[in-house]
Short mmCIF file of C-alpha atoms in Angstrom, two decimals:
data_model
loop_
_atom_site.label_atom_id
_atom_site.label_comp_id
_atom_site.label_asym_id
_atom_site.label_seq_id
_atom_site.Cartn_x
_atom_site.Cartn_y
_atom_site.Cartn_z
CA MET A 1 29.24 37.67 19.70
CA SER A 2 26.11 39.87 19.64
CA SER A 3 22.84 38.51 20.95
CA SER A 4 21.26 38.51 17.48
CA TRP A 5 24.04 36.37 16.00
CA GLN A 6 23.93 34.12 19.05
CA SER A 7 20.18 33.61 18.64
CA VAL A 8 20.69 32.76 14.95
CA LEU A 9 23.40 30.23 15.78
CA THR A 10 21.27 28.76 18.55
CA ALA A 11 18.33 28.44 16.15
CA PHE A 12 20.52 26.51 13.70
CA VAL A 13 21.85 24.17 16.39
CA ARG A 14 18.45 23.58 17.96
CA SER A 15 16.78 22.97 14.61
CA SER A 16 19.45 20.44 13.64
CA LYS A 17 18.95 18.72 17.00
CA TYR A 18 15.18 18.73 16.44
CA GLU A 19 15.58 17.14 12.99
CA ARG A 20 18.15 14.63 14.21
CA GLN A 21 15.66 13.31 16.76
CA ILE A 22 13.03 12.88 14.05
CA LEU A 23 15.45 11.11 11.68
CA THR A 24 16.53 8.81 14.49
CA HIS A 25 12.98 7.69 15.24
CA ASN A 26 11.37 7.91 11.78
CA ARG A 27 12.45 5.07 9.51
CA TRP A 28 10.93 6.53 6.36
CA ASP A 29 12.62 9.89 6.68
CA PHE A 30 15.94 8.26 7.52
CA SER A 31 15.62 5.90 4.54
CA LEU A 32 14.92 8.84 2.24
CA VAL A 33 18.17 10.42 3.38
CA PHE A 34 20.39 7.36 3.49
CA TRP A 35 19.14 3.98 2.29
CA ILE A 36 17.05 4.95 -0.74
CA PRO A 37 19.80 7.03 -2.44
CA LEU A 38 22.29 4.26 -1.77
CA LEU A 39 20.02 1.61 -3.29
CA VAL A 40 19.13 3.83 -6.27
CA MET A 41 22.76 4.53 -7.09
CA ALA A 42 23.70 0.87 -6.75
CA LEU A 43 20.79 -0.19 -8.95
CA VAL A 44 21.56 2.35 -11.69
CA TRP A 45 25.22 1.45 -11.77
CA TRP A 46 24.37 -2.26 -11.88
CA VAL A 47 22.01 -1.67 -14.81
CA PHE A 48 24.78 0.15 -16.68
CA SER A 49 27.56 -2.15 -15.45
CA ARG A 50 28.30 -3.05 -19.06
CA SER A 51 29.49 0.04 -20.84
CA GLN A 52 28.14 -1.05 -24.21
CA ILE A 53 25.36 -3.31 -25.48
CA VAL A 54 27.04 -6.31 -27.08
CA ASP A 55 26.16 -9.81 -28.31
CA LEU A 56 22.52 -9.13 -29.07
CA PRO A 57 20.98 -12.50 -30.08
CA ILE A 58 19.79 -12.81 -33.68
CA GLY A 59 18.62 -15.70 -35.84
CA VAL A 60 19.65 -16.71 -39.34
CA ILE A 61 17.64 -18.36 -42.11
CA ASP A 62 20.23 -19.59 -44.62
CA GLN A 63 18.41 -20.70 -47.76
CA ASP A 64 21.60 -20.65 -49.86
CA GLN A 65 23.99 -22.88 -47.86
CA GLY A 66 26.87 -21.66 -50.03
CA ARG A 67 30.43 -20.71 -49.12
CA VAL A 68 29.82 -16.96 -49.19
CA ALA A 69 26.66 -17.36 -47.11
CA HIS A 70 28.61 -19.42 -44.59
CA THR A 71 31.25 -16.67 -44.40
CA LEU A 72 28.54 -14.05 -43.86
CA VAL A 73 27.08 -16.01 -40.92
CA GLN A 74 30.54 -16.39 -39.38
CA TYR A 75 31.14 -12.65 -39.66
CA LEU A 76 27.75 -11.93 -38.10
CA ASP A 77 28.59 -14.12 -35.13
CA ALA A 78 32.06 -12.55 -34.83
CA SER A 79 30.64 -9.02 -34.71
CA PRO A 80 30.84 -7.51 -31.18
CA ASP A 81 27.28 -6.22 -31.52
CA LEU A 82 25.70 -9.51 -32.58
CA ALA A 83 25.53 -13.15 -31.62
CA VAL A 84 23.95 -15.77 -33.88
CA ALA A 85 21.80 -17.58 -31.36
CA LYS A 86 20.19 -20.12 -33.66
CA ARG A 87 19.58 -21.04 -37.28
CA TYR A 88 15.98 -21.49 -38.38
CA SER A 89 14.49 -23.36 -41.30
CA SER A 90 11.33 -21.26 -41.65
CA MET A 91 10.17 -17.72 -40.97
CA ALA A 92 7.39 -19.00 -38.70
CA GLN A 93 9.97 -20.41 -36.26
CA ALA A 94 11.99 -17.19 -36.34
CA LYS A 95 8.89 -15.07 -35.78
CA GLN A 96 7.94 -17.11 -32.72
CA ALA A 97 11.46 -16.68 -31.36
CA ILE A 98 11.21 -12.91 -31.82
CA ILE A 99 7.86 -12.84 -30.02
CA THR A 100 9.30 -14.79 -27.07
CA ARG A 101 12.40 -12.53 -27.11
CA GLU A 102 14.81 -15.37 -27.72
CA ILE A 103 16.16 -13.21 -30.52
CA TYR A 104 15.69 -9.55 -31.50
CA GLY A 105 16.06 -9.96 -35.25
CA VAL A 106 16.52 -12.46 -38.05
CA VAL A 107 18.79 -12.33 -41.12
CA ILE A 108 17.39 -14.05 -44.22
CA ILE A 109 19.90 -15.18 -46.88
CA PRO A 110 18.04 -16.02 -50.14
CA SER A 111 18.63 -19.24 -52.09
CA ASP A 112 20.26 -17.46 -55.06
CA PHE A 113 22.66 -15.44 -52.90
CA SER A 114 25.96 -17.04 -54.00
CA ARG A 115 24.90 -17.39 -57.63
CA ASN A 116 24.03 -13.71 -57.88
CA ILE A 117 27.33 -12.69 -56.29
CA PHE A 118 29.43 -14.75 -58.70
CA SER A 119 27.33 -13.47 -61.60
CA SER A 120 27.92 -9.86 -60.53
CA LYS A 121 24.22 -9.40 -59.86
CA PRO A 122 22.60 -7.76 -56.82
CA ALA A 123 22.44 -10.18 -53.90
CA PRO A 124 20.21 -8.62 -51.25
CA VAL A 125 20.14 -9.87 -47.64
CA THR A 126 16.95 -9.27 -45.64
CA LEU A 127 16.99 -8.21 -41.98
CA GLN A 128 13.82 -8.24 -39.92
CA VAL A 129 13.91 -6.74 -36.41
CA ASN A 130 11.51 -6.10 -33.57
CA ALA A 131 11.23 -2.30 -33.76
CA GLN A 132 9.50 -2.14 -30.37
CA TYR A 133 12.98 -2.28 -28.87
CA GLY A 134 14.45 0.85 -30.40
CA THR A 135 17.94 0.58 -28.94
CA HIS A 136 18.27 -3.11 -29.73
CA SER A 137 16.98 -2.78 -33.29
CA GLY A 138 19.27 0.19 -33.99
CA ILE A 139 22.37 -1.68 -32.82
CA ILE A 140 21.40 -4.80 -34.78
CA GLN A 141 20.82 -2.82 -37.97
CA LYS A 142 24.18 -1.09 -37.61
CA GLY A 143 25.95 -4.38 -36.91
CA VAL A 144 24.37 -6.27 -39.80
CA GLN A 145 24.98 -3.39 -42.18
CA THR A 146 28.66 -3.27 -41.21
CA VAL A 147 29.10 -7.02 -41.62
CA VAL A 148 27.33 -7.13 -44.99
CA ALA A 149 29.42 -4.20 -46.26
CA THR A 150 32.62 -5.93 -45.11
CA VAL A 151 31.75 -9.25 -46.73
CA SER A 152 30.60 -7.51 -49.90
CA ALA A 153 33.84 -5.53 -50.11
CA GLY A 154 35.94 -8.63 -49.49
CA THR A 155 34.09 -10.61 -52.14
CA GLU A 156 34.46 -7.83 -54.71
CA MET A 157 38.17 -7.42 -53.95
CA GLN A 158 38.74 -11.15 -54.36
CA ARG A 159 36.96 -11.04 -57.72
CA LEU A 160 39.18 -8.18 -58.90
CA ILE A 161 42.34 -9.97 -57.81
CA LYS A 162 41.32 -13.10 -59.71
CA GLN A 163 40.93 -10.94 -62.80
CA GLY A 164 44.58 -9.91 -62.46
CA THR A 165 44.32 -6.57 -60.65
CA ALA A 166 47.17 -5.88 -58.22
CA LYS A 167 46.28 -5.97 -54.51
CA SER A 168 47.50 -2.41 -53.94
CA GLN A 169 45.30 -1.16 -56.75
CA VAL A 170 42.31 -3.15 -55.53
CA GLY A 171 42.27 -1.42 -52.16
CA ALA A 172 42.63 2.06 -53.65
CA ALA A 173 40.08 1.37 -56.37
CA TYR A 174 37.44 0.02 -54.03
CA SER A 175 37.87 2.61 -51.26
CA PRO A 176 39.77 5.65 -52.53
CA ILE A 177 38.50 7.89 -49.67
CA THR A 178 39.06 6.97 -46.03
CA ILE A 179 37.37 8.51 -42.99
CA GLN A 180 38.99 9.41 -39.69
CA ARG A 181 36.32 9.71 -36.97
CA ILE A 182 36.98 11.98 -33.99
CA SER A 183 34.25 12.59 -31.38
CA LEU A 184 34.20 16.25 -30.39
CA PHE A 185 31.51 16.18 -27.73
CA ASN A 186 30.99 12.59 -26.61
CA ALA A 187 34.52 11.46 -25.95
CA SER A 188 33.26 8.02 -25.00
CA THR A 189 30.42 6.17 -26.70
CA ASP A 190 29.62 3.85 -23.81
CA TYR A 191 26.32 4.00 -21.97
CA GLN A 192 27.88 4.41 -18.54
CA LEU A 193 29.17 7.87 -19.38
CA PHE A 194 26.28 8.84 -21.65
CA LEU A 195 23.40 7.82 -19.37
CA ALA A 196 24.51 6.50 -15.97
CA SER A 197 26.65 9.50 -15.05
CA THR A 198 23.80 11.90 -15.90
CA VAL A 199 20.93 9.77 -14.57
CA LEU A 200 22.38 9.70 -11.04
CA PRO A 201 22.25 13.50 -10.53
CA ALA A 202 18.71 13.49 -11.95
CA LEU A 203 17.61 10.85 -9.42
CA LEU A 204 19.29 12.72 -6.56
CA HIS A 205 17.45 15.84 -7.73
CA ILE A 206 14.11 14.01 -7.45
CA LEU A 207 14.86 12.64 -3.98
CA ALA A 208 16.13 16.02 -2.76
CA MET A 209 12.88 17.71 -3.80
CA ILE A 210 10.90 15.03 -1.95
CA ILE A 211 12.99 15.61 1.18
CA GLY A 212 12.45 19.37 0.97
CA ALA A 213 8.70 18.91 0.66
CA THR A 214 8.54 16.29 3.42
CA THR A 215 10.77 18.02 5.97
CA VAL A 216 8.63 21.15 6.09
CA GLY A 217 5.35 19.52 5.08
CA ARG A 218 5.51 17.08 7.99
CA GLU A 219 5.28 20.01 10.45
CA LEU A 220 2.26 21.44 8.62
CA ARG A 221 0.56 18.06 8.32
CA ASP A 222 1.00 17.22 12.00
CA ARG A 223 0.30 20.80 13.16
CA LYS A 224 3.66 21.11 14.86
CA LEU A 225 5.08 24.10 13.04
CA ASP A 226 4.66 26.28 16.13
CA ILE A 227 6.39 23.68 18.31
CA TRP A 228 9.40 23.72 16.01
CA TYR A 229 9.63 27.51 15.95
CA ASN A 230 9.13 27.94 19.70
CA TYR A 231 11.96 25.50 20.31
CA ILE A 232 14.47 27.04 17.89
CA ALA A 233 13.57 30.58 19.04
CA GLN A 234 14.33 29.53 22.66
CA ARG A 235 10.75 30.05 23.77
CA THR A 236 10.81 26.44 24.92
CA ASN A 237 13.94 25.24 26.66
CA GLN A 238 13.34 21.51 26.38
CA LEU A 239 12.74 19.52 23.21
CA PRO A 240 9.14 18.19 23.40
CA ALA A 241 9.05 14.41 23.45
CA TYR A 242 5.83 14.26 21.41
CA ILE A 243 7.46 15.65 18.25
CA LEU A 244 8.62 12.10 17.57
CA THR A 245 5.09 10.70 17.42
CA GLY A 246 2.58 10.95 14.61
CA ALA A 247 -0.29 13.29 13.97
CA GLY A 248 -2.60 14.15 16.83
CA ALA A 249 0.07 13.74 19.47
CA TYR A 250 -0.47 17.05 21.23
CA PRO A 251 -1.15 16.96 24.97
CA ASP A 252 -4.65 17.98 25.98
CA SER A 253 -3.29 20.99 27.83
CA GLN A 254 -2.00 22.54 24.62
CA LEU A 255 -4.65 21.73 22.05
CA ASP A 256 -8.29 20.83 22.21
CA TYR A 257 -8.44 19.08 18.82
CA GLU A 258 -6.63 16.43 16.82
CA PRO A 259 -5.33 17.09 13.29
CA ASP A 260 -8.02 15.11 11.54
CA VAL A 261 -10.90 14.90 14.02
CA ILE A 262 -12.08 17.67 16.35
CA ARG A 263 -12.63 16.35 19.84
CA VAL A 264 -16.33 16.65 20.69
CA SER A 265 -17.42 16.95 24.27
CA GLU A 266 -19.74 14.23 25.59
CA PHE A 267 -22.36 16.85 26.34
CA ASP A 268 -23.99 19.04 23.74
CA SER A 269 -22.40 22.44 23.57
CA GLU A 270 -24.54 25.47 23.96
CA VAL A 271 -25.09 27.70 20.97
CA ASN A 272 -24.18 31.36 21.18
CA ASN A 273 -26.43 34.12 19.95
CA ASP A 274 -24.42 34.44 16.73
CA GLY A 275 -25.12 30.81 15.85
CA HIS A 276 -21.65 29.43 16.64
CA SER A 277 -21.20 26.72 19.24
CA GLU A 278 -18.96 27.05 22.26
CA SER A 279 -16.73 24.26 20.94
CA ASN A 280 -16.15 26.21 17.73
CA SER A 281 -15.37 29.34 19.68
CA ARG A 282 -12.95 27.43 21.89
CA LEU A 283 -11.34 25.91 18.78
CA ASN A 284 -10.89 29.31 17.17
CA SER A 285 -9.41 30.61 20.38
CA ASN A 286 -6.90 27.74 20.48
CA LEU A 287 -5.99 28.34 16.84
CA ASN A 288 -5.39 32.01 17.52
CA SER A 289 -3.19 31.12 20.47
CA LEU A 290 -1.01 28.97 18.20
CA ALA A 291 -0.43 31.74 15.67
CA ILE A 292 3.05 33.26 15.77
CA THR A 293 3.01 36.77 14.35
CA ASP A 294 6.41 37.95 15.53
CA ALA A 295 8.60 35.28 13.92
CA SER A 296 12.13 36.46 13.19
CA LEU A 297 13.25 36.05 9.59
CA PRO A 298 16.96 35.45 10.46
CA VAL A 299 15.94 32.83 13.01
CA LEU A 300 13.73 31.14 10.41
CA ILE A 301 16.55 31.12 7.84
CA ALA A 302 18.92 29.56 10.38
CA GLY A 303 16.27 27.09 11.52
CA LEU A 304 15.45 25.97 7.99
CA ASN A 305 19.14 25.40 7.29
CA GLY A 306 19.45 23.43 10.52
CA LYS A 307 16.43 21.35 9.54
CA LEU A 308 18.04 20.36 6.25
CA ILE A 309 21.66 20.09 7.40
CA TRP A 310 21.52 16.30 7.79
CA PRO A 311 20.05 15.63 4.33
CA MET A 312 22.54 18.13 2.88
CA LEU A 313 25.50 16.33 4.46
CA ALA A 314 24.20 12.96 3.28
CA TYR A 315 23.56 14.15 -0.26
CA ALA A 316 26.96 15.80 -0.37
CA LEU A 317 28.33 12.30 0.11
CA TRP A 318 26.06 10.80 -2.55
CA ALA A 319 26.98 13.57 -5.00
CA ALA A 320 30.66 12.84 -4.47
CA VAL A 321 30.06 9.13 -5.04
CA ALA A 322 28.08 9.80 -8.25
CA LEU A 323 30.77 12.03 -9.74
CA THR A 324 33.56 9.70 -8.63
CA LEU A 325 31.88 6.86 -10.51
CA ALA A 326 31.62 9.12 -13.55
CA ILE A 327 35.33 10.01 -13.65
CA ARG A 328 36.26 6.34 -13.26
CA ILE A 329 34.84 5.88 -16.76
CA HIS A 330 36.36 8.99 -18.28
CA PRO A 331 39.06 10.51 -16.03
CA VAL A 332 39.23 14.29 -15.80
CA ALA A 333 41.42 16.75 -13.92
CA MET A 334 40.53 17.82 -10.39
CA PRO A 335 39.42 21.44 -11.17
CA PRO A 336 36.58 20.38 -13.54
CA TRP A 337 35.52 17.72 -11.04
CA MET A 338 35.47 20.22 -8.17
CA LEU A 339 33.48 22.73 -10.20
CA THR A 340 30.95 20.06 -11.18
CA TYR A 341 30.74 18.84 -7.59
CA GLY A 342 30.12 22.34 -6.27
CA CYS A 343 27.38 22.91 -8.83
CA LEU A 344 25.78 19.56 -7.94
CA LEU A 345 25.69 20.60 -4.28
CA LEU A 346 23.96 23.83 -5.30
CA LEU A 347 21.46 21.78 -7.32
CA MET A 348 20.70 19.73 -4.22
CA MET A 349 20.10 22.90 -2.17
CA VAL A 350 17.86 24.36 -4.86
CA SER A 351 15.94 21.08 -4.92
CA PHE A 352 15.44 21.14 -1.14
CA TRP A 353 14.12 24.70 -1.16
CA LEU A 354 11.95 24.17 -4.24
CA GLY A 355 10.16 21.22 -2.61
CA ALA A 356 9.68 23.24 0.59
CA ILE A 357 8.41 26.31 -1.28
CA ILE A 358 5.68 24.39 -3.09
CA THR A 359 4.51 22.74 0.12
CA LEU A 360 4.49 25.98 2.12
CA ALA A 361 2.74 27.87 -0.66
CA THR A 362 -0.11 25.35 -0.80
CA PHE A 363 -0.17 24.36 2.90
CA SER A 364 -0.41 20.74 1.74
CA LEU A 365 2.18 17.99 1.81
CA ARG A 366 0.20 16.01 -0.75
CA VAL A 367 0.20 18.89 -3.22
CA GLY A 368 3.88 19.50 -2.54
CA LEU A 369 4.81 15.90 -3.30
CA SER A 370 2.59 15.85 -6.39
CA ALA A 371 4.17 19.02 -7.74
CA THR A 372 7.60 17.61 -6.92
CA GLY A 373 6.89 14.58 -9.10
CA PHE A 374 5.46 16.75 -11.87
CA ILE A 375 8.54 19.00 -11.97
CA SER A 376 11.42 16.65 -11.24
CA ALA A 377 10.40 13.27 -12.69
CA PRO A 378 10.27 14.28 -16.39
CA SER A 379 13.09 16.84 -16.07
CA PHE A 380 15.72 14.40 -17.39
CA ALA A 381 13.73 13.93 -20.60
CA PHE A 382 13.68 17.71 -21.15
CA ALA A 383 17.32 18.28 -20.20
CA GLY A 384 18.72 17.74 -23.70
CA VAL A 385 20.62 14.54 -22.91
CA THR A 386 18.51 11.79 -24.41
CA PHE A 387 16.79 14.16 -26.85
CA PRO A 388 18.84 16.96 -28.46
CA TYR A 389 18.12 20.41 -27.06
CA ILE A 390 18.39 21.95 -30.51
CA ALA A 391 15.52 19.76 -31.75
CA ILE A 392 13.10 20.77 -28.96
CA ASN A 393 10.32 23.06 -30.18
CA ASP A 394 10.13 26.63 -28.91
CA SER A 395 7.25 26.10 -26.48
CA ALA A 396 8.99 23.16 -24.82
CA LYS A 397 12.23 25.14 -24.53
CA TYR A 398 10.57 27.55 -22.09
CA TRP A 399 9.86 24.64 -19.77
CA THR A 400 13.30 23.14 -20.38
CA ASP A 401 15.08 26.39 -19.53
CA ALA A 402 13.05 26.76 -16.33
CA LEU A 403 14.22 23.40 -14.94
CA PRO A 404 17.33 23.58 -12.71
CA LEU A 405 18.47 20.12 -13.82
CA THR A 406 18.84 21.32 -17.41
CA HIS A 407 21.45 23.91 -16.48
CA TYR A 408 23.34 21.55 -14.18
CA LEU A 409 23.58 18.85 -16.85
CA LYS A 410 24.92 21.41 -19.32
CA LEU A 411 27.78 22.04 -16.90
CA HIS A 412 28.14 18.33 -16.11
CA ILE A 413 28.51 17.32 -19.76
CA ALA A 414 30.72 20.30 -20.60
CA GLN A 415 33.19 19.63 -17.78
CA LEU A 416 33.21 15.82 -17.48
CA GLN A 417 32.72 14.82 -21.11
CA MET A 418 33.59 17.70 -23.43
CA GLY A 419 36.61 19.07 -21.57
CA ALA A 420 35.32 22.63 -21.88
CA PRO A 421 37.18 25.53 -20.20
CA LEU A 422 36.10 26.29 -16.64
CA ALA A 423 35.20 29.87 -17.55
CA LEU A 424 32.53 28.58 -19.94
CA SER A 425 30.56 27.04 -17.05
CA LEU A 426 31.05 29.75 -14.42
CA PRO A 427 27.85 31.66 -15.38
CA ILE A 428 25.85 28.53 -14.56
CA VAL A 429 27.49 28.33 -11.13
CA TYR A 430 26.77 32.02 -10.45
CA GLY A 431 23.17 31.48 -11.47
CA PHE A 432 22.80 28.57 -9.06
CA ILE A 433 24.32 30.58 -6.20
CA LEU A 434 21.88 33.45 -6.76
CA THR A 435 18.94 31.07 -7.13
CA THR A 436 19.85 29.27 -3.90
CA PHE A 437 19.82 32.50 -1.85
CA ILE A 438 16.58 33.70 -3.41
CA MET A 439 14.81 30.40 -2.79
CA LEU A 440 16.09 30.22 0.79
CA LEU A 441 14.72 33.70 1.47
CA LEU A 442 11.41 32.82 -0.18
CA THR A 443 11.14 29.65 1.92
CA ALA A 444 11.69 31.68 5.10
CA VAL A 445 9.05 34.24 4.08
CA LEU A 446 6.51 31.49 3.33
CA THR A 447 7.29 29.79 6.64
CA LYS A 448 6.66 33.09 8.45
CA ARG A 449 3.34 33.37 6.64
CA ALA A 450 2.44 29.78 7.57
CA LEU A 451 3.14 30.47 11.27
CA LYS A 452 0.50 33.20 11.19
CA ARG A 453 -2.19 30.93 9.75
CA PRO A 454 -2.57 27.84 11.97
CA GLU A 455 -6.08 27.28 10.61
CA ARG A 456 -4.45 26.05 7.39
CA TRP A 457 -2.34 23.45 9.17
CA GLY A 458 -3.28 19.77 9.12
CA ALA A 459 -3.88 19.34 5.38
CA ARG A 460 -2.72 16.03 3.99
#
């Protein structure tokens, strides 16, 4: 093995050892890699543990008290979407129940309901819902409409039979056209497959960007970027013990200032002829001594990969768990699952590098985390899952197409829900592979730039 390849391999191993020590002693960083994703996935799957919303409580105001009205109430309670929680005698009581969320809607049956039906007159039924709960009100409206249509059809068919029409003719006369519904794109209508299986990759994307920003930003914030590079480049043979401590942990022999407060000598420093104090000159000299101008790009690439190897291994596990939960709802063959899993791993790598790039470009961990939240948090809303991509206006589509999560979810839905051919999603995989290499190279270049500018280190 040539010396250059050996130095690259050594940089990877040393950087992974460096990061392992930090993860072992830093509870927050370890939680971000292990405990937080585990809790997030468990929470999301618990929220969507029921595949469909059923038995939404509604109230009934029956002012008719007739046989047909009684049948209508029974059908409402028997509907899988609805549950008649209580009957009310006045609208004031029902309104109070809606306000306190005891019920989400109320069905009002008028006093002349049965009489109008038997007289072949219109017999309207009123439904009032709390529209603040869009999902609940939509399901209730659909359920009530279905029940009313069923009861209305049954009543009309009974009337025709009593008039002497044959049963076979009644069915054909009342509903001559039948509908066969086949879902082409959403093979399952439950919320586990529609939301939970796509929300989990989106949450992992957010956490991965935070890790990328934090892993590199921590070295800038604590002014330890040079310590990390000197160790992975074999300029220091022993791992410094003070990398495990917080900001300002440098020994006095190495640095004459702390990250936030410059150490001031107990005696007044003399002022030079150019107006600068001796302490400022000494500080500038120390900063110049920390600058690394000959950093090797291959060593930086290997070191950055070693720094993120532990989060990558952990998130490879979480990605497998997320997709395994998804195929438990809607089983698919192994090739689509493997393709989706590989693309999800690439999304995690892109997320790591994107968080690191923003932090290195701004020299600020705070800005990096803020930008991470700005990019990743709303990305699920723009990805075309909850809101149709075709309905997004042109200006928003530019932002949507720039988000990596959008392209991953296109592949995710195509392979795990639509059963699309593998070849249809391969361009997305190729795009992620190219993007990963470009962003890795850009991260290394920005790290090399940061090593040359120690005066920018220490920003929060």
